[in-house]
CSV table of C-alpha atoms in Angstrom, one decimal:
chain,number,residue,atom,x,y,z
A,1312,MET,CA,92.9,87.0,117.8
A,1313,GLN,CA,96.7,86.5,117.4
A,1314,ASN,CA,98.3,83.2,116.6
A,1315,ASN,CA,95.0,81.5,117.4
A,1316,ASP,CA,94.9,82.9,120.9
A,1317,LEU,CA,92.1,85.1,122.0
A,1318,SER,CA,93.1,88.6,122.9
A,1319,ASN,CA,91.5,91.1,125.2
A,1320,LYS,CA,93.4,94.0,123.7
A,1321,GLY,CA,91.1,96.5,122.1
A,1322,ALA,CA,91.5,97.7,118.6
A,1323,GLN,CA,93.3,101.0,118.0
A,1324,ALA,CA,91.2,103.9,116.8
A,1325,ILE,CA,91.5,106.6,114.1
A,1326,ALA,CA,89.4,109.8,114.1
A,1327,ILE,CA,88.8,111.3,110.7
A,1328,ARG,CA,87.6,115.0,110.7
A,1329,VAL,CA,84.3,115.3,108.8
A,1330,GLU,CA,84.3,118.9,107.8
A,1331,ASP,CA,86.8,119.8,105.1
A,1332,THR,CA,88.3,116.3,105.2
A,1333,LEU,CA,85.6,113.7,104.5
A,1334,LEU,CA,83.1,116.3,103.3
A,1335,LYS,CA,83.8,119.2,101.1
A,1336,MET,CA,81.7,121.9,102.7
A,1337,PRO,CA,81.2,125.3,101.0
A,1338,LYS,CA,81.8,128.3,103.2
A,1339,ARG,CA,78.6,129.3,105.0
A,1340,GLY,CA,77.6,132.9,104.0
A,1341,ILE,CA,75.0,135.0,105.7
A,1342,VAL,CA,72.3,133.6,103.5
A,1343,ASP,CA,73.4,130.0,104.1
A,1344,LYS,CA,73.2,130.5,107.9
A,1345,LEU,CA,69.6,131.5,107.5
A,1346,LEU,CA,68.8,128.4,105.5
A,1347,PRO,CA,67.8,125.1,107.3
A,1348,ASP,CA,70.7,122.6,107.5
A,1349,THR,CA,69.0,120.3,105.0
A,1350,LEU,CA,69.3,122.9,102.2
A,1351,TYR,CA,72.9,123.8,103.1
A,1352,PHE,CA,73.9,120.1,103.2
A,1353,ASN,CA,72.5,119.7,99.6
A,1354,LYS,CA,75.7,121.6,98.5
A,1355,VAL,CA,78.0,119.3,100.4
A,1356,THR,CA,80.0,116.6,98.6
A,1357,PHE,CA,82.3,113.8,99.6
A,1358,ASP,CA,86.0,113.8,99.1
A,1359,LYS,CA,86.3,110.6,97.2
A,1360,ARG,CA,89.9,109.9,98.2
A,1361,VAL,CA,89.1,110.2,101.9
A,1362,LEU,CA,85.9,108.2,101.5
A,1363,ARG,CA,87.9,105.3,99.9
A,1364,LEU,CA,90.4,105.5,102.8
A,1365,LEU,CA,87.5,105.3,105.2
A,1366,TYR,CA,86.1,102.2,103.6
A,1367,THR,CA,89.6,100.6,103.4
A,1368,LEU,CA,90.2,101.3,107.1
A,1369,TYR,CA,86.9,100.0,108.2
A,1370,ARG,CA,86.8,96.8,106.1
A,1371,ARG,CA,90.5,95.8,105.9
A,1372,THR,CA,92.1,96.8,109.1
A,1373,ASP,CA,91.5,96.3,112.8
A,1374,PHE,CA,91.1,100.0,113.5
A,1375,ASN,CA,88.0,101.5,115.0
A,1376,VAL,CA,87.0,104.4,112.7
A,1377,TYR,CA,85.5,107.5,114.4
A,1378,LEU,CA,84.2,110.5,112.5
A,1379,LEU,CA,85.2,113.6,114.4
A,1380,VAL,CA,82.7,116.6,114.1
A,1381,SER,CA,82.6,120.0,115.6
A,1382,LYS,CA,79.8,120.5,118.1
A,1383,ASN,CA,78.2,123.3,116.0
A,1384,LEU,CA,77.8,121.0,113.0
A,1385,GLU,CA,76.9,117.8,114.9
A,1386,LYS,CA,73.1,117.7,114.1
A,1387,GLY,CA,73.4,118.6,110.4
A,1388,VAL,CA,76.3,116.2,109.8
A,1389,LYS,CA,74.6,113.3,111.6
A,1390,ASN,CA,71.4,113.8,109.6
A,1391,PHE,CA,73.3,114.1,106.3
A,1392,LEU,CA,75.4,110.9,107.0
A,1393,ALA,CA,72.3,109.0,108.2
A,1394,GLU,CA,71.0,109.0,104.7
A,1395,LYS,CA,74.3,107.7,103.3
A,1396,ASP,CA,75.8,104.2,103.5
A,1397,ILE,CA,79.1,105.2,105.3
A,1398,ALA,CA,81.0,102.6,107.3
A,1399,PHE,CA,82.3,103.9,110.6
A,1400,THR,CA,82.3,103.0,114.3
A,1401,SER,CA,80.9,106.1,115.9
A,1402,PHE,CA,81.0,109.9,116.1
A,1403,LEU,CA,83.3,112.0,118.3
A,1404,VAL,CA,82.0,115.5,119.0
A,1405,VAL,CA,84.5,118.1,119.9
A,1406,ASP,CA,84.4,121.7,121.0
A,1407,SER,CA,88.0,122.5,120.1
A,1408,GLU,CA,91.5,121.1,119.2
A,1409,ILE,CA,92.1,120.7,123.0
A,1410,ASP,CA,89.5,117.8,123.0
A,1411,ILE,CA,91.4,116.2,120.1
A,1412,ALA,CA,94.7,116.5,122.0
A,1413,LEU,CA,93.0,114.8,125.0
A,1414,TYR,CA,91.8,111.9,122.9
A,1415,LEU,CA,95.3,111.4,121.5
A,1416,ASN,CA,97.2,111.8,124.8
A,1417,SER,CA,94.8,109.4,126.6
A,1418,GLU,CA,95.4,107.0,123.7
A,1419,PHE,CA,91.7,106.7,123.0
A,1420,ILE,CA,92.6,107.4,119.4
A,1421,LYS,CA,96.0,106.7,117.9
A,1422,TYR,CA,95.6,109.0,114.8
A,1423,TYR,CA,93.7,112.1,114.0
A,1424,VAL,CA,93.3,112.8,110.2
A,1425,ASP,CA,92.6,116.3,109.0
A,1426,SER,CA,93.1,118.0,105.6
A,1427,ASP,CA,93.4,121.4,107.2
A,1428,PHE,CA,97.2,122.0,107.9
A,1429,ILE,CA,96.6,124.9,110.3
A,1430,ARG,CA,94.0,123.0,112.3
A,1431,ARG,CA,96.1,119.9,112.3
A,1432,ASN,CA,99.1,121.8,113.7
A,1433,ARG,CA,97.1,123.3,116.5
A,1434,VAL,CA,96.9,119.8,118.0
A,1435,PRO,CA,100.2,119.1,119.9
A,1436,SER,CA,100.7,115.4,119.0
A,1437,SER,CA,102.6,113.3,116.5
A,1438,GLY,CA,99.4,111.4,115.8
A,1439,CYS,CA,98.0,114.1,113.6
A,1440,LEU,CA,98.0,113.0,109.9
A,1441,SER,CA,97.0,114.3,106.5
A,1442,PRO,CA,95.0,112.0,104.3
A,1443,SER,CA,98.2,111.3,102.3
A,1444,GLU,CA,100.1,110.2,105.4
A,1445,LEU,CA,97.1,108.0,106.3
A,1446,GLU,CA,97.2,106.4,102.9
A,1447,THR,CA,100.9,105.6,103.4
A,1448,ILE,CA,100.2,103.9,106.8
A,1449,ILE,CA,97.3,101.9,105.3
A,1450,ASN,CA,99.6,100.7,102.5
A,1451,LYS,CA,102.2,99.6,105.0
A,1452,ILE,CA,99.6,97.8,107.0
A,1453,GLY,CA,98.3,96.1,103.9
A,1454,ARG,CA,101.8,94.9,102.9
A,1455,ALA,CA,102.6,93.7,106.4
A,1456,SER,CA,99.4,91.7,106.7
A,1457,CYS,CA,99.9,90.2,103.2
A,1458,ARG,CA,103.5,89.1,104.3
A,1459,GLU,CA,102.1,87.7,107.5
A,1460,ARG,CA,99.5,85.6,105.6
A,1461,VAL,CA,102.1,84.3,103.1
A,1462,TYR,CA,105.1,83.7,105.4
A,1463,GLY,CA,103.0,83.1,108.5
């Protein structure tokens, strides 16, 4: 809703990479590959900074927040996050960086957030961000919405 008028414009979307960005996942050795996913995911921890950004995005902005996960980790990640109280819109499952580029170029998602510099640079788009860059954008959005409320 803008200026008390209903809008049929959909909210923009942000995709946050789960592995190595939201979740700190230890490298899977030979023994870990033999273990069931539940035992491997006991070693996984959250990146508290990215988790805070995720909550801020979900609760204080108009963005749809998607968690982007690789196809080979889909089942384990979904089971792990089902037990946690994490606020997000939905999952996006990808096979490769090409899928991410397609999402960005089709404007389904506006930004893709990934901590891995090499993986982020494999996606040919200006919508690829590090968590630090996302934090800057969130701060700008917050200041703009505060000014809008005050000065109307």
